[in-house]
Amino acid sequence: MPSPKWIFASRFRRNAFGWRSSLPIQRLKEAVSEIRSVARTDCALAADGAVLLLEKLSPALEQVDSSSGALGSAVNRAIDTLVPVIVAADVTLAVRGRWLDRLFEALQDDEMPYIEPLGDHWGTLCVTPELASEWADRLLPLVTHVLQAEGFNYFVGTVPCLSALFTAGRFEELVELAQRDRLKSWWYRRWAVDALVSLGRPGDALRLAEASRGLNAPEHAIARACETILLGCGMRNEAYERYAISANRAGTYLATFRGIAKKFPERPQETILSDLIRSEPGSEGKWFAAAKDARLFDQAVALSRQSPTDPKTLIRAARDYETTQPQFAMECAVSALHWMEAGYGYEISVTDVIDAYDALVAAALAGRVPMAAVDDRVRSLISNANSLVGRALHTRMEAARR
């Protein structure tokens, strides 16, 4: 197969990057774009380039500071993009075999490790059950030994072996192998869970997943697997009651709410929100954005009063609804001033205080509320006239009177 001059090849030399992660992330995006561009006209050539890039990643990134997680996320996205490119190539079994040999060599040399998630795709990369079965047989002896050995042992080929067994349809063998793991690692057992589902034994799959809980076990991943099993069996109520909250935790409270509401559209949003609030006593204010998103304005106001709520989120809500929902906007602005006066909020400045007051005034005008009543309510919020909030409000109110 011809080997073109890939632009990324010279950029991803061993130790090519320093400790800053911004440049390698940018170079990785460019490399993936270059490969995808070639894939439009020559799938096999693009696949060979994808293999080359994956080979070069770890050596090139060894010196980069990845503590923020941004680089790891970029690599994971690249893997998710490149795997389909490799799979789509229409090549001979010999060529695909050489690609897999190169990738497995890269996995073994992956010291950081950056391309370890590639193992989850191993069965997919094999494309055919026959090639997957060959790889499973190749890896099985060492995997079996490592799983049964005393102490903590690790072999980079364990997950590729399990993935290959799954693609090969050797489900019973996969279940037996995963259960030999003395440490009961979820990242191995998850393959057995999927195999049991494929064998038409969802009950056994659910019990195995539940039995995998323990110290350092990924509760979110286990709950997500259990939820998927129950949903696949049509047991939506049980899936919601047992796993919806733990399986759909996201980066923000709003994203968590949206994820559950999208997955269980038959559930009233009020019910979902109430269940989420009960799951975290003392964090009621953090669900304000979710209540607002569901247009549960009265509940959103109540939540913003119950526990600390981000003032800037409240100010944005006040601005967004000052004309369409003036009463709600007023309550948001008042709550923002209250929590800022109480010392909550990140990097609160005079500008934030003034923005909250101006949003309150605008909403009051839209709702035809007398300014005297607004000012009286604002004054009642100020517990310390010399605080940042107190001084800013005094100055702004004096200026408004002129």
mmCIF file of N, CA and C in Angstrom, residues 79 111 154 297 317:
data_model
loop_
_atom_site.group_PDB
_atom_site.id
_atom_site.type_symbol
_atom_site.label_atom_id
_atom_site.label_comp_id
_atom_site.label_asym_id
_atom_site.label_seq_id
_atom_site.Cartn_x
_atom_site.Cartn_y
_atom_site.Cartn_z
ATOM 1 N N ILE A 79 -9.828 8.785 18.766
ATOM 2 C CA ILE A 79 -9.993 7.333 18.629
ATOM 3 C C ILE A 79 -11.394 7.006 18.118
ATOM 4 N N GLU A 111 2.752 3.913 27.311
ATOM 5 C CA GLU A 111 3.144 3.997 28.714
ATOM 6 C C GLU A 111 2.266 4.928 29.537
ATOM 7 N N TYR A 154 -1.609 -7.040 35.474
ATOM 8 C CA TYR A 154 -2.267 -6.332 34.384
ATOM 9 C C TYR A 154 -1.633 -6.731 33.063
ATOM 10 N N PHE A 297 -41.785 27.777 36.901
ATOM 11 C CA PHE A 297 -41.275 29.026 37.454
ATOM 12 C C PHE A 297 -41.498 29.154 38.958
ATOM 13 N N ALA A 317 -31.291 34.662 34.359
ATOM 14 C CA ALA A 317 -32.717 34.320 34.290
ATOM 15 C C ALA A 317 -33.573 35.577 34.393
#
